[in-house]
Short mmCIF file of C-alpha atoms in Angstrom, two decimals:
data_model
loop_
_atom_site.label_atom_id
_atom_site.label_comp_id
_atom_site.label_asym_id
_atom_site.label_seq_id
_atom_site.Cartn_x
_atom_site.Cartn_y
_atom_site.Cartn_z
CA MET N 126 46.03 14.18 94.17
CA ASP N 127 44.35 11.17 92.58
CA ALA N 128 41.21 13.19 92.12
CA LEU N 129 43.16 16.08 90.55
CA SER N 130 45.05 13.74 88.20
CA LYS N 131 41.83 12.07 87.21
CA HIS N 132 40.29 15.47 86.46
CA GLN N 133 43.32 16.54 84.33
CA ARG N 134 43.20 13.26 82.38
CA HIS N 135 39.48 13.79 81.70
CA THR N 136 40.02 17.39 80.50
CA SER N 137 42.91 16.32 78.23
CA SER N 138 40.85 13.51 76.78
CA THR N 139 37.93 15.78 76.12
CA ALA N 140 40.18 18.38 74.41
CA GLY N 141 41.81 15.67 72.32
CA SER N 142 38.42 14.34 71.32
CA ARG N 143 37.33 17.82 70.22
CA ALA N 144 40.56 18.37 68.37
CA GLY N 145 40.20 15.03 66.62
CA SER N 146 36.63 15.82 65.68
CA THR N 147 37.66 19.19 64.28
CA SER N 148 40.65 17.68 62.53
CA GLY N 149 38.50 15.06 60.97
CA SER N 150 36.08 17.58 59.64
CA THR N 151 38.72 19.92 58.24
CA GLY N 152 41.59 17.65 57.46
CA SER N 153 44.11 20.08 58.92
CA GLY N 154 44.37 19.23 62.57
CA ALA N 155 45.27 21.59 65.36
CA PRO N 156 46.40 24.52 63.21
CA ASN N 157 42.85 24.84 62.01
CA VAL N 158 41.75 25.58 65.56
CA GLY N 159 43.78 28.80 65.38
CA LEU N 160 42.15 29.72 62.06
CA ASN N 161 38.71 29.04 63.52
CA LEU N 162 39.50 31.25 66.46
CA LEU N 163 40.65 34.10 64.11
CA LYS N 164 37.51 34.09 62.00
CA SER N 165 35.51 37.31 61.94
CA PRO N 166 31.98 37.38 63.28
CA SER N 167 30.73 37.36 59.68
CA GLY N 168 32.48 34.16 58.94
CA LEU N 169 35.26 35.74 56.74
CA SER N 170 38.92 36.06 57.55
CA PRO N 171 40.42 39.60 57.71
CA SER N 172 42.35 39.08 54.45
CA SER N 173 39.23 37.86 52.67
CA ALA N 174 37.24 40.81 54.00
CA ALA N 175 39.90 43.25 52.76
CA ALA N 176 39.92 41.68 49.28
CA SER N 177 36.15 41.75 49.16
CA GLY N 178 36.13 45.44 50.11
CA GLN N 179 38.72 46.28 47.48
CA SER N 180 36.74 44.42 44.80
CA SER N 181 33.59 46.25 45.79
CA SER N 182 35.39 49.61 45.60
CA THR N 183 36.79 48.81 42.11
CA HIS N 184 33.36 47.79 40.88
CA ARG N 185 31.89 51.02 42.25
CA ASP N 186 34.59 53.08 40.51
CA GLN N 187 33.89 51.32 37.22
CA GLN N 188 30.19 52.05 37.56
CA VAL N 189 30.90 55.72 38.28
CA GLU N 190 33.23 55.98 35.27
CA LYS N 191 30.62 54.35 33.07
CA LEU N 192 27.98 56.79 34.26
CA LEU N 193 30.29 59.75 33.64
CA LYS N 194 30.90 58.57 30.07
CA GLU N 195 27.18 58.21 29.52
CA VAL N 196 26.59 61.72 30.89
CA LYS N 197 29.30 63.12 28.59
CA HIS N 198 27.79 61.30 25.62
CA LEU N 199 24.33 62.65 26.45
CA ARG N 200 25.72 66.18 26.74
CA GLN N 201 27.30 65.83 23.30
CA LYS N 202 23.95 64.67 21.92
CA VAL N 203 22.25 67.67 23.52
CA ASP N 204 24.82 70.02 21.94
CA VAL N 205 24.26 68.45 18.52
CA LEU N 206 20.50 68.72 18.90
CA ASP N 207 20.82 72.36 19.97
CA LYS N 208 22.89 73.13 16.88
CA GLU N 209 20.40 71.31 14.66
CA ASN N 210 17.57 73.22 16.31
CA ILE N 211 19.30 76.55 15.65
CA ALA N 212 20.00 75.54 12.03
CA LEU N 213 16.39 74.46 11.57
CA LYS N 214 15.08 77.76 12.94
CA LYS N 215 17.41 79.67 10.64
CA SER N 216 16.32 77.54 7.67
CA ILE N 217 12.66 78.21 8.43
CA TYR N 218 13.42 81.91 8.76
CA ASP N 219 15.34 81.99 5.48
CA LEU N 220 12.59 80.14 3.63
CA SER N 221 9.95 82.47 5.05
CA ALA N 222 11.98 85.51 4.07
CA ARG N 223 12.39 84.21 0.52
CA TYR N 224 8.70 83.39 0.25
CA ALA N 225 7.73 86.80 1.51
CA ALA N 226 10.11 88.44 -0.94
CA SER N 227 8.77 86.39 -3.83
CA ILE N 228 5.20 87.53 -3.20
CA SER N 229 6.18 91.15 -2.72
CA GLN N 230 4.81 93.34 -5.51
CA GLY N 231 6.97 96.44 -5.16
CA GLY N 232 9.72 97.31 -7.62
CA LEU N 233 12.24 98.62 -5.10
CA THR N 234 15.40 100.39 -6.17
CA TYR N 235 18.85 100.08 -4.63
CA ARG N 236 20.72 102.79 -2.85
CA PRO N 237 24.01 103.75 -4.55
CA GLY N 238 27.24 102.00 -3.54
CA PRO N 239 29.45 101.26 -1.84
CA PHE N 240 26.76 98.83 -0.74
CA VAL N 241 27.55 96.61 2.23
CA ILE N 242 26.00 93.18 2.58
CA GLU N 243 26.47 91.65 5.97
CA ASN N 244 24.74 88.68 7.59
CA ASP N 245 24.06 89.25 11.28
CA ASN N 246 24.62 86.10 13.31
CA ASP N 247 22.68 87.36 16.30
CA ALA N 248 20.20 84.66 17.26
CA ASN N 249 17.59 87.30 18.12
CA SER N 250 17.58 88.58 14.55
CA LYS N 251 16.86 85.07 13.32
CA ALA N 252 13.70 84.60 15.38
CA MET N 253 10.42 84.45 13.52
CA ILE N 254 8.06 87.36 14.06
CA GLY N 255 4.57 87.82 12.79
CA SER N 256 2.97 86.38 9.70
CA LYS N 257 2.88 89.43 7.48
CA ALA N 258 5.16 89.39 4.45
CA GLN N 259 6.40 92.91 4.98
CA GLU N 260 7.49 92.16 8.54
CA VAL N 261 9.55 89.19 7.34
CA ILE N 262 11.06 91.28 4.56
CA SER N 263 12.03 93.95 7.08
CA MET N 264 13.79 91.38 9.24
CA ALA N 265 15.62 89.92 6.25
CA VAL N 266 16.85 93.35 5.23
CA GLN N 267 17.97 94.17 8.77
CA GLU N 268 19.87 90.89 8.86
CA ALA N 269 21.55 91.88 5.61
CA GLY N 270 22.64 95.20 7.06
CA GLY N 271 20.51 97.32 4.73
CA THR N 272 17.14 99.11 4.72
CA VAL N 273 13.74 98.13 3.37
CA ASP N 274 14.04 100.71 0.61
CA GLY N 275 17.20 99.05 -0.62
CA TYR N 276 15.98 95.48 -0.61
CA GLN N 277 15.05 93.21 -3.47
CA SER N 278 15.32 89.47 -3.46
CA GLY N 279 17.69 87.54 -5.68
CA TYR N 280 15.95 84.19 -5.21
CA SER N 281 13.80 82.47 -7.78
CA HIS N 282 10.21 81.46 -7.12
CA ASP N 283 10.95 77.76 -7.15
CA GLY N 284 13.79 77.66 -4.62
CA LYS N 285 17.51 78.18 -4.56
CA PRO N 286 19.15 79.40 -7.78
CA PHE N 287 22.04 76.92 -7.55
CA GLU N 288 22.33 73.35 -6.32
CA MET N 289 25.12 70.78 -6.15
CA ARG N 290 25.27 68.68 -9.30
CA TYR N 291 27.97 66.15 -8.42
CA GLU N 292 31.12 65.57 -6.38
CA LEU N 293 34.65 64.74 -7.52
CA LYS N 294 36.66 62.56 -5.14
CA GLY N 295 40.28 61.46 -5.40
CA HIS N 296 42.43 63.93 -3.48
CA THR N 297 43.77 62.74 -0.13
CA ALA N 298 44.23 66.21 1.39
CA ALA N 299 42.69 69.68 1.21
CA VAL N 300 41.91 71.04 -2.27
CA TYR N 301 43.47 74.49 -2.42
CA THR N 302 42.88 75.58 -6.00
CA VAL N 303 40.54 74.73 -8.89
CA GLU N 304 40.52 76.12 -12.42
CA PHE N 305 38.37 75.35 -15.47
CA SER N 306 40.17 75.18 -18.79
CA PRO N 307 39.31 77.99 -21.26
CA SER N 308 37.61 75.35 -23.44
CA GLY N 309 35.41 74.45 -20.49
CA SER N 310 35.79 70.71 -20.96
CA LEU N 311 38.40 70.09 -18.24
CA LEU N 312 38.93 71.11 -14.64
CA ALA N 313 42.29 71.19 -12.84
CA SER N 314 42.55 70.92 -9.06
CA GLY N 315 45.64 71.34 -6.88
CA SER N 316 45.87 69.88 -3.41
CA PHE N 317 47.92 69.60 -0.25
CA ASP N 318 48.43 65.96 -1.27
CA LYS N 319 51.11 67.34 -3.69
CA THR N 320 49.19 66.36 -6.83
CA VAL N 321 47.33 68.13 -9.62
CA ARG N 322 44.32 66.23 -10.93
CA ILE N 323 42.57 66.77 -14.25
CA TRP N 324 38.84 66.06 -14.37
CA ASP N 325 36.51 65.60 -17.31
CA THR N 326 33.54 67.79 -16.39
CA ALA N 327 31.84 67.85 -19.79
CA SER N 328 30.73 64.24 -20.11
CA ALA N 329 32.36 61.56 -17.97
CA GLN N 330 32.55 63.63 -14.77
CA LYS N 331 35.57 61.67 -13.62
CA GLU N 332 39.32 61.97 -13.07
CA MET N 333 41.31 61.87 -16.30
CA MET N 334 44.86 62.00 -14.91
CA CYS N 335 46.88 62.68 -11.80
CA LEU N 336 50.00 64.82 -12.25
CA LYS N 337 52.75 64.04 -9.74
CA GLY N 338 56.04 65.88 -9.38
CA HIS N 339 55.74 68.42 -6.60
CA THR N 340 57.15 67.51 -3.20
CA LEU N 341 55.01 69.90 -1.13
CA ASN N 342 51.54 71.47 -1.26
CA ILE N 343 50.13 72.83 -4.52
CA SER N 344 49.16 76.50 -4.16
CA ASP N 345 47.90 77.48 -7.63
CA VAL N 346 47.30 76.25 -11.19
CA ALA N 347 46.69 78.08 -14.49
CA TRP N 348 45.83 77.05 -18.08
CA THR N 349 47.14 78.35 -21.36
CA SER N 350 44.49 79.89 -23.61
CA ASP N 351 44.41 76.81 -25.87
CA SER N 352 43.78 74.50 -22.86
CA ASN N 353 46.75 72.29 -23.81
CA MET N 354 49.25 73.32 -21.14
CA LEU N 355 49.04 73.78 -17.40
CA VAL N 356 51.38 75.47 -14.94
CA SER N 357 51.33 74.60 -11.24
CA GLY N 358 53.04 76.32 -8.34
CA GLY N 359 53.91 74.75 -5.00
CA TYR N 360 55.48 75.25 -1.62
CA ASP N 361 58.46 73.21 -2.81
CA GLU N 362 59.65 76.50 -4.41
CA THR N 363 59.07 75.31 -7.97
CA CYS N 364 56.72 75.95 -10.87
CA LYS N 365 56.02 73.00 -13.16
CA THR N 366 54.50 72.92 -16.63
CA TRP N 367 52.49 69.98 -17.91
CA ASP N 368 51.31 68.73 -21.30
CA VAL N 369 47.67 67.99 -20.52
CA GLU N 370 47.16 65.77 -23.56
CA THR N 371 49.91 63.35 -22.50
CA GLY N 372 50.12 64.09 -18.78
CA LYS N 373 53.89 64.57 -19.05
CA LEU N 374 55.96 67.08 -17.11
CA THR N 375 57.49 69.47 -19.65
CA GLY N 376 59.46 71.74 -17.35
CA SER N 377 60.36 72.53 -13.74
CA TYR N 378 61.47 76.01 -12.70
CA GLU N 379 62.96 76.91 -9.32
CA THR N 380 61.81 80.07 -7.59
CA GLU N 381 62.82 82.24 -4.65
CA GLY N 382 60.42 81.23 -1.89
CA PHE N 383 57.10 79.41 -1.77
CA VAL N 384 55.06 79.89 -4.92
CA GLN N 385 51.84 81.68 -3.95
CA CYS N 386 50.29 82.24 -7.38
CA VAL N 387 50.84 81.57 -11.10
CA GLY N 388 49.31 82.81 -14.35
CA TRP N 389 50.02 82.61 -18.07
CA ASP N 390 50.54 85.67 -20.23
CA PHE N 391 47.32 86.27 -22.16
CA MET N 392 49.06 86.96 -25.48
CA ASN N 393 52.07 84.63 -25.28
CA SER N 394 51.55 81.02 -24.18
CA ASN N 395 55.29 80.56 -23.71
CA VAL N 396 55.41 83.02 -20.80
CA PHE N 397 54.00 82.66 -17.31
CA TYR N 398 54.21 84.69 -14.11
CA ALA N 399 54.71 83.60 -10.51
CA GLY N 400 54.44 85.40 -7.18
CA THR N 401 56.36 84.09 -4.17
CA SER N 402 56.69 84.41 -0.41
CA ARG N 403 60.03 86.17 -0.82
CA LYS N 404 58.46 89.28 -2.37
CA VAL N 405 59.20 88.25 -5.94
CA LEU N 406 57.15 88.62 -9.12
CA ALA N 407 58.88 86.34 -11.63
CA THR N 408 58.43 86.23 -15.40
CA VAL N 409 59.41 82.88 -16.94
CA ASP N 410 59.80 82.23 -20.67
CA THR N 411 59.66 78.46 -21.12
CA ARG N 412 61.81 78.77 -24.25
CA THR N 413 64.67 80.31 -22.22
CA PRO N 414 64.12 78.96 -18.69
CA ASN N 415 67.51 80.14 -17.42
CA ASN N 416 66.66 83.77 -18.16
CA THR N 417 63.92 84.42 -15.57
CA MET N 418 63.07 88.08 -15.07
CA ILE N 419 62.67 89.11 -11.42
CA ILE N 420 60.73 92.10 -10.06
CA ARG N 421 61.23 92.86 -6.35
CA ASN N 422 58.19 93.89 -4.33
CA ASP N 423 58.21 95.13 -0.72
CA ALA N 424 55.84 92.39 0.50
CA MET N 425 54.88 88.80 -0.19
CA VAL N 426 53.06 88.46 -3.54
CA ASN N 427 49.92 86.44 -2.79
CA THR N 428 47.93 86.74 -6.01
CA LEU N 429 48.29 88.04 -9.56
CA TYR N 430 46.30 88.75 -12.69
CA ALA N 431 47.84 89.06 -16.17
CA SER N 432 46.10 91.72 -18.25
CA ARG N 433 44.89 90.98 -21.75
CA ASP N 434 47.25 93.51 -23.28
CA GLY N 435 50.27 91.32 -22.54
CA VAL N 436 52.01 94.27 -20.88
CA HIS N 437 50.57 94.71 -17.39
CA VAL N 438 50.30 92.42 -14.36
CA ILE N 439 48.24 93.24 -11.28
CA THR N 440 49.40 91.88 -7.92
CA GLY N 441 47.92 91.74 -4.43
CA ASP N 442 50.37 91.47 -1.54
CA ALA N 443 50.66 90.80 2.17
CA GLN N 444 50.54 94.53 3.02
CA GLY N 445 47.10 94.95 1.45
CA MET N 446 48.31 96.78 -1.65
CA LEU N 447 47.06 96.38 -5.23
CA LYS N 448 49.82 97.18 -7.70
CA VAL N 449 49.93 97.40 -11.48
CA TRP N 450 53.30 96.48 -13.00
CA ASP N 451 54.61 97.27 -16.46
CA ILE N 452 56.43 94.09 -17.37
CA ARG N 453 58.47 95.76 -20.13
CA SER N 454 60.00 98.37 -17.86
CA GLN N 455 59.72 96.24 -14.69
CA THR N 456 58.23 99.16 -12.79
CA CYS N 457 55.11 99.70 -10.70
CA ILE N 458 52.88 102.23 -12.43
CA SER N 459 50.07 102.45 -9.84
CA THR N 460 49.35 101.46 -6.24
CA THR N 461 45.98 101.19 -4.52
CA ALA N 462 45.39 100.41 -0.84
CA ASN N 463 42.73 97.75 -0.42
CA GLY N 464 41.01 99.24 2.63
CA THR N 465 42.65 101.07 5.50
CA GLY N 466 43.82 98.19 7.67
CA LYS N 467 46.60 96.92 5.40
CA MET N 468 45.22 93.40 5.75
CA PRO N 469 46.84 90.82 3.43
CA ILE N 470 45.15 90.31 0.07
CA THR N 471 44.51 86.64 -0.68
CA HIS N 472 43.06 86.72 -4.18
CA ILE N 473 42.24 88.89 -7.18
CA THR N 474 39.60 87.85 -9.68
CA ILE N 475 38.47 89.69 -12.80
CA GLY N 476 35.47 88.76 -14.91
CA ARG N 477 35.98 86.72 -18.03
CA ARG N 478 34.28 87.22 -21.36
CA ARG N 479 33.01 84.58 -23.76
CA THR N 480 35.82 85.47 -26.15
CA ASP N 481 38.33 83.98 -23.69
CA ALA N 482 37.44 80.49 -24.89
CA SER N 483 37.12 81.15 -28.62
CA ARG N 484 39.83 83.82 -29.04
CA ARG N 485 38.08 85.32 -32.08
CA ALA N 486 40.08 88.51 -32.43
CA VAL N 487 42.50 90.63 -30.46
CA ASP N 488 40.05 93.53 -30.64
CA ASP N 489 37.60 91.50 -28.55
CA TYR N 490 40.01 91.28 -25.64
CA ASP N 491 39.00 94.44 -23.87
CA GLU N 492 39.40 94.21 -20.13
CA PRO N 493 36.37 93.36 -17.99
CA ARG N 494 35.20 96.20 -15.85
CA TYR N 495 34.91 94.64 -12.40
CA MET N 496 37.66 93.37 -10.13
CA ALA N 497 37.00 91.53 -6.85
CA VAL N 498 39.58 91.36 -4.08
CA ASN N 499 39.57 88.97 -1.10
CA SER N 500 41.48 89.98 2.02
CA PHE N 501 41.93 88.95 5.66
CA ASP N 502 39.38 91.46 6.98
CA ASN N 503 36.30 89.39 6.04
CA ILE N 504 35.43 91.79 3.22
CA LEU N 505 35.19 91.07 -0.50
CA ARG N 506 35.72 94.41 -2.21
CA ILE N 507 34.58 95.07 -5.76
CA TYR N 508 36.22 97.76 -7.84
CA ASP N 509 35.03 99.48 -10.99
CA ARG N 510 38.17 99.64 -13.13
CA GLY N 511 36.91 102.37 -15.45
CA MET N 512 36.74 102.48 -19.21
CA ASP N 513 40.37 101.69 -20.01
CA PRO N 514 41.77 99.29 -17.40
CA PRO N 515 44.36 98.87 -16.07
CA LYS N 516 45.36 102.40 -17.06
CA SER N 517 42.20 104.09 -15.79
CA ASP N 518 41.56 104.76 -12.12
CA THR N 519 39.79 102.17 -9.98
CA ARG N 520 36.79 103.02 -7.83
CA LEU N 521 35.45 101.00 -4.91
CA VAL N 522 31.77 100.24 -5.56
CA HIS N 523 30.82 97.36 -3.25
CA MET N 524 31.97 95.76 -0.02
CA LEU N 525 30.45 92.31 0.45
CA LYS N 526 30.32 90.56 3.80
CA GLY N 527 28.70 87.49 5.28
CA PHE N 528 31.42 84.97 4.50
CA LYS N 529 34.55 84.31 6.58
CA ASN N 530 37.99 85.24 5.26
CA LYS N 531 39.85 86.37 8.37
CA ASN N 532 43.25 84.66 8.58
CA TRP N 533 42.23 82.14 5.90
CA PRO N 534 43.24 82.50 2.25
CA VAL N 535 40.12 82.02 0.13
CA LYS N 536 39.50 82.73 -3.54
CA SER N 537 36.61 84.12 -5.57
CA SER N 538 35.39 83.99 -9.18
CA PHE N 539 33.15 85.99 -11.54
CA TYR N 540 30.67 84.64 -14.06
CA CYS N 541 29.80 87.05 -16.87
CA GLY N 542 27.94 84.78 -19.30
CA SER N 543 24.30 84.55 -20.35
CA GLY N 544 22.59 82.44 -17.68
CA TYR N 545 21.64 84.37 -14.53
CA ASN N 546 22.97 87.57 -16.08
CA ALA N 547 19.92 89.79 -15.66
CA SER N 548 20.01 93.45 -14.77
CA ILE N 549 19.27 94.22 -11.16
CA LEU N 550 19.13 97.95 -11.78
CA SER N 551 16.25 98.42 -14.21
CA ARG N 552 13.86 95.62 -13.25
CA PRO N 553 10.59 96.97 -11.83
CA THR N 554 9.21 93.47 -11.24
CA ALA N 555 10.30 89.87 -11.70
CA ALA N 556 10.62 88.77 -15.32
CA THR N 557 9.29 85.31 -15.94
CA ILE N 558 10.10 82.86 -18.68
CA GLY N 559 7.01 81.10 -20.04
CA ASP N 560 6.05 77.45 -19.83
CA LYS N 561 7.70 76.55 -23.11
CA ASP N 562 10.84 74.43 -23.00
CA THR N 563 14.01 76.45 -23.17
CA ASP N 564 17.30 75.49 -24.74
CA LEU N 565 19.46 73.45 -22.43
CA LEU N 566 23.17 73.47 -21.96
CA ALA N 567 25.38 70.73 -23.37
CA SER N 568 26.16 69.16 -20.01
CA GLY N 569 23.37 66.64 -20.12
CA GLY N 570 20.24 68.75 -20.55
CA ASP N 571 19.92 69.79 -16.94
CA TYR N 572 20.60 73.51 -17.00
CA VAL N 573 18.26 76.25 -18.12
CA GLU N 574 19.74 78.85 -20.45
CA PHE N 575 18.26 82.31 -20.18
CA PRO N 576 18.02 85.08 -22.81
CA GLU N 577 21.23 86.95 -23.41
CA MET N 578 21.45 90.13 -21.36
CA LYS N 579 23.77 93.08 -21.60
CA GLU N 580 27.16 91.83 -20.43
CA GLU N 581 28.30 92.97 -17.00
CA LYS N 582 25.06 94.81 -16.32
CA SER N 583 24.73 92.19 -13.63
CA VAL N 584 27.20 89.38 -12.96
CA LEU N 585 27.57 86.52 -10.54
CA LEU N 586 30.37 86.48 -8.00
CA ALA N 587 31.22 83.42 -5.90
CA THR N 588 33.68 83.22 -3.02
CA GLY N 589 35.04 80.55 -0.73
CA SER N 590 34.89 80.91 3.03
CA ALA N 591 36.54 79.72 6.22
CA ASP N 592 33.26 78.03 7.12
CA PRO N 593 32.04 75.00 5.10
CA TYR N 594 30.15 77.09 2.53
CA ALA N 595 30.60 78.96 -0.72
CA TYR N 596 28.73 82.25 -1.13
CA LEU N 597 27.04 83.51 -4.29
CA TYR N 598 26.39 87.22 -4.93
CA ASN N 599 24.57 89.09 -7.69
CA VAL N 600 26.59 92.20 -8.56
CA GLY N 601 25.55 95.21 -10.63
CA GLU N 602 26.99 98.63 -11.26
CA ASP N 603 25.31 100.34 -8.32
CA SER N 604 23.96 97.43 -6.32
CA ALA N 605 24.77 93.97 -5.03
CA GLU N 606 22.99 91.25 -3.11
CA LEU N 607 23.67 87.91 -1.52
CA MET N 608 21.88 85.32 -3.64
CA GLN N 609 22.68 82.08 -1.89
CA ARG N 610 24.90 80.22 0.54
CA LEU N 611 25.97 76.96 -1.11
CA GLU N 612 25.81 74.14 1.42
CA GLY N 613 27.43 70.73 0.92
CA HIS N 614 31.06 70.84 2.02
CA THR N 615 32.05 69.75 5.52
CA ASP N 616 35.14 71.93 5.97
CA ARG N 617 36.63 75.25 4.81
CA VAL N 618 36.07 76.15 1.17
CA TYR N 619 39.41 77.48 -0.05
CA THR N 620 38.65 78.06 -3.70
CA VAL N 621 35.90 78.53 -6.28
CA ASN N 622 35.97 78.93 -10.05
CA PHE N 623 33.25 79.50 -12.64
CA HIS N 624 33.07 77.74 -16.00
CA PRO N 625 34.16 80.18 -18.74
CA THR N 626 30.87 80.11 -20.69
CA GLU N 627 28.18 78.50 -18.52
CA PRO N 628 26.80 79.19 -15.03
CA ILE N 629 28.62 76.20 -13.54
CA LEU N 630 30.76 76.58 -10.42
CA ALA N 631 33.52 74.36 -9.02
CA SER N 632 34.54 74.58 -5.37
CA GLY N 633 37.51 73.01 -3.56
CA SER N 634 37.56 72.34 0.14
CA ALA N 635 39.59 71.15 3.11
CA ASP N 636 37.22 68.15 3.13
CA PHE N 637 39.35 66.74 0.23
CA THR N 638 36.56 67.08 -2.36
CA VAL N 639 35.68 69.16 -5.40
CA LYS N 640 31.99 69.92 -5.85
CA ILE N 641 30.26 71.09 -9.02
CA TRP N 642 27.28 73.43 -8.73
CA GLY N 643 24.78 74.49 -11.36
CA PRO N 644 21.40 76.20 -11.74
CA SER N 645 18.57 74.37 -10.03
CA LEU N 646 16.50 72.15 -12.28
CA ALA N 647 13.57 74.09 -13.72
CA ARG N 648 12.40 72.07 -16.70
CA GLY N 649 8.65 72.37 -17.07
CA LYS N 650 8.46 75.17 -14.50
CA LYS N 651 8.39 78.90 -14.73
CA LYS N 652 11.79 80.29 -13.93
CA THR N 653 12.03 83.76 -12.46
CA ILE N 654 14.93 86.10 -13.01
CA VAL N 655 14.96 88.91 -10.51
#
């Protein structure tokens, strides 16, 4: 027993000594023995190991997410580079085609209309083949949807006919309509920001005033013939008239439905017309604003043109019909289907003459011959209106393609002045102006003025597009060609409008800007008219 007791006392003492030693080293006594016994073989407690594992998993997830973002970013870069590569190839192809055309010696004639111009977007048609000029010409013609026998270039020797001259900024939303004043010194622009802005385009190239009064988007603007008054139409179901000299609102006229289009009577500056979404063609006399005359159509009136005789108004509607109205009798005297698909018409434009600005005599106000019609089928149709429009029959002569108009309302504009108004029917070869300095336009000495040609033998036609470009065509009696795609906007181009007397074009876009385009600089160079 004594030996057993002695052995128990020795074991207890030894355990106490170990416990004291451990307690002294940890400062926690016996409970620490339990913790030491629960330690994992790696030296970490289970809770610490779990936390460490969770931290490692989170870090791994973050790394994976970071890598995925980098991969996505790299893919976006690859897509951008692919697009740039395609654009570069197309640019090289276009330049080669123009160069080949410029060195071609043949005086090729056009096939009779209707002549269809259509750009093929097939990448295979854009590939470069061969080095011979004729091969490149053949490809260019195939891309345009024509034949070699019907091809002749509209480009000048020294590059693109038109280039961007300057940009007008100020609108805070899409620019939906632009219109030069008949005097040519001012430009009006209407926007989805509910304002109309007046720009000085003759000298200062800046905003002159901002007209505020509409509560919704501006859809259209129009000038009186003396350039002193402006009418604007908006989706707030009103038309408003403005004194441009003072910037004051002179009248506000309620309408039935959204105002789609407006235009002043050519002979009477107290009367304007408006087409609305509720199938109304309204005639408003600002002297008796409560006596508005209403003509009921069977479809939304999207666009209108007031004839120079002060009697007839042409409308284009949502059912694809062109109608001529006699304002005196308030009746439709003729109807023409714009194509077979009954696609909505978005705009009518008719060429202007130089007499529009000077108003020399009533006898000079004969109607221009050509009428261009935009519609939702991606086709810009050109009609020959005959010898006595709008009474004479219209005849379809051209159908222009290449731009985008489907489901987007875009507008077009003719230029019928002197510059770039050469015949494309009777030219056997390119006519070249000599090295001598030519007279320059009044807009700062930058534009080249060409010899006066027979009016409307060949005219310029510009159109907006649902892509970020405006398109420029050269149009004759029996032929037409795509001259140039104007590049500079970054969003849809809703509207274009030519200066009344000079080859200067304004374009308005969903990128909030107005851009001014003019003939490429050619001072000191030979300029080719083809």
